[in-house]
mmCIF file of C-alpha atoms in Angstrom:
data_model
loop_
_atom_site.group_PDB
_atom_site.id
_atom_site.type_symbol
_atom_site.label_atom_id
_atom_site.label_comp_id
_atom_site.label_asym_id
_atom_site.label_seq_id
_atom_site.Cartn_x
_atom_site.Cartn_y
_atom_site.Cartn_z
ATOM 1 C CA MET D 1 -2.552 -17.093 -27.189
ATOM 2 C CA THR D 2 -6.281 -17.030 -27.330
ATOM 3 C CA TRP D 3 -8.477 -17.121 -24.212
ATOM 4 C CA PRO D 4 -11.350 -19.616 -24.048
ATOM 5 C CA LYS D 5 -14.767 -17.939 -24.399
ATOM 6 C CA ASN D 6 -17.591 -18.568 -21.943
ATOM 7 C CA SER D 7 -21.192 -19.182 -22.867
ATOM 8 C CA SER D 8 -21.791 -15.466 -23.563
ATOM 9 C CA GLY D 9 -18.879 -15.374 -25.916
ATOM 10 C CA GLU D 10 -16.707 -13.269 -23.606
ATOM 11 C CA SER D 11 -13.278 -14.293 -22.356
ATOM 12 C CA ARG D 12 -12.073 -13.916 -18.787
ATOM 13 C CA VAL D 13 -9.735 -11.179 -19.726
ATOM 14 C CA GLU D 14 -12.543 -9.168 -21.431
ATOM 15 C CA LYS D 15 -14.558 -9.643 -18.316
ATOM 16 C CA LEU D 16 -11.797 -8.300 -16.018
ATOM 17 C CA ILE D 17 -11.266 -5.381 -18.299
ATOM 18 C CA ARG D 18 -14.879 -4.571 -18.298
ATOM 19 C CA PHE D 19 -15.110 -4.978 -14.480
ATOM 20 C CA PHE D 20 -12.270 -2.638 -13.808
ATOM 21 C CA LYS D 21 -13.478 -0.042 -16.221
ATOM 22 C CA ASN D 22 -16.844 0.022 -14.501
ATOM 23 C CA MET D 23 -15.416 0.276 -11.038
ATOM 24 C CA PRO D 24 -16.284 3.453 -9.303
ATOM 25 C CA ALA D 25 -13.385 5.774 -8.785
ATOM 26 C CA LYS D 26 -12.459 6.596 -5.192
ATOM 27 C CA THR D 27 -10.849 9.899 -4.678
ATOM 28 C CA PRO D 28 -9.973 11.261 -1.320
ATOM 29 C CA ASP D 29 -12.133 14.071 0.152
ATOM 30 C CA ALA D 30 -10.154 17.249 -0.081
ATOM 31 C CA SER D 31 -11.867 18.542 3.124
ATOM 32 C CA GLU D 32 -10.166 15.994 5.159
ATOM 33 C CA ALA D 33 -6.695 16.560 3.757
ATOM 34 C CA ASP D 34 -3.918 17.109 6.360
ATOM 35 C CA TYR D 35 -1.788 20.148 5.515
ATOM 36 C CA THR D 36 -0.035 20.428 8.799
ATOM 37 C CA GLY D 37 3.299 19.113 7.490
ATOM 38 C CA TRP D 38 3.658 21.720 4.820
ATOM 39 C CA HIS D 39 5.804 24.056 6.956
ATOM 40 C CA GLN D 40 7.833 21.435 8.807
ATOM 41 C CA SER D 41 11.666 21.532 8.747
ATOM 42 C CA GLU D 42 13.787 18.798 7.237
ATOM 43 C CA GLU D 43 14.812 17.898 10.772
ATOM 44 C CA GLU D 44 11.208 17.410 11.801
ATOM 45 C CA TYR D 45 10.502 15.385 8.622
ATOM 46 C CA GLN D 46 13.474 13.090 9.365
ATOM 47 C CA ARG D 47 12.543 12.611 12.937
ATOM 48 C CA GLN D 48 8.959 11.814 11.932
ATOM 49 C CA GLN D 49 10.237 9.211 9.301
ATOM 50 C CA GLN D 50 12.545 7.607 11.874
ATOM 51 C CA GLN D 51 9.615 7.204 14.344
ATOM 52 C CA TRP D 52 7.515 5.600 11.610
ATOM 53 C CA LEU D 53 10.360 3.239 10.653
ATOM 54 C CA ASN D 54 10.756 2.242 14.318
ATOM 55 C CA GLN D 55 7.150 1.516 14.540
ATOM 56 C CA VAL D 56 7.180 -0.699 11.416
ATOM 57 C CA GLN D 57 10.212 -2.612 12.708
ATOM 58 C CA GLU D 58 8.531 -3.172 16.171
ATOM 59 C CA ARG D 59 5.351 -4.435 14.451
ATOM 60 C CA LYS D 60 7.405 -6.809 12.295
ATOM 61 C CA LYS D 61 9.169 -8.197 15.448
ATOM 62 C CA HIS D 62 5.842 -9.073 16.970
ATOM 63 C CA LYS D 63 4.393 -10.444 13.812
ATOM 64 C CA ARG D 64 7.308 -12.894 13.201
ATOM 65 C CA PRO D 65 8.635 -14.462 16.359
ATOM 66 C CA GLY D 66 12.330 -15.432 16.081
ATOM 67 C CA HIS D 67 12.921 -13.342 12.905
ATOM 68 C CA ASP D 68 15.964 -11.686 14.421
ATOM 69 C CA LYS D 69 17.711 -15.165 14.805
ATOM 70 C CA LYS D 70 20.742 -15.644 12.598
ATOM 71 C CA ARG D 71 20.225 -18.042 9.649
ATOM 72 C CA LYS D 72 22.356 -21.061 9.474
#
């Protein structure tokens, strides 16, 4: 399949490729890294993950009223 060329002779796909290649890369700043969890136990990790999951489920409940109703 060939893509239609615009007035400058460049296709949409070529424009997108050029756009993403020229995008500046955003890398996280290493000075702001959080290394506090490196020495946590498996139990602490599991507890933290369960808390996060509970928060996500609560947000979903508030986002979609009636989502916990049974479907017919």
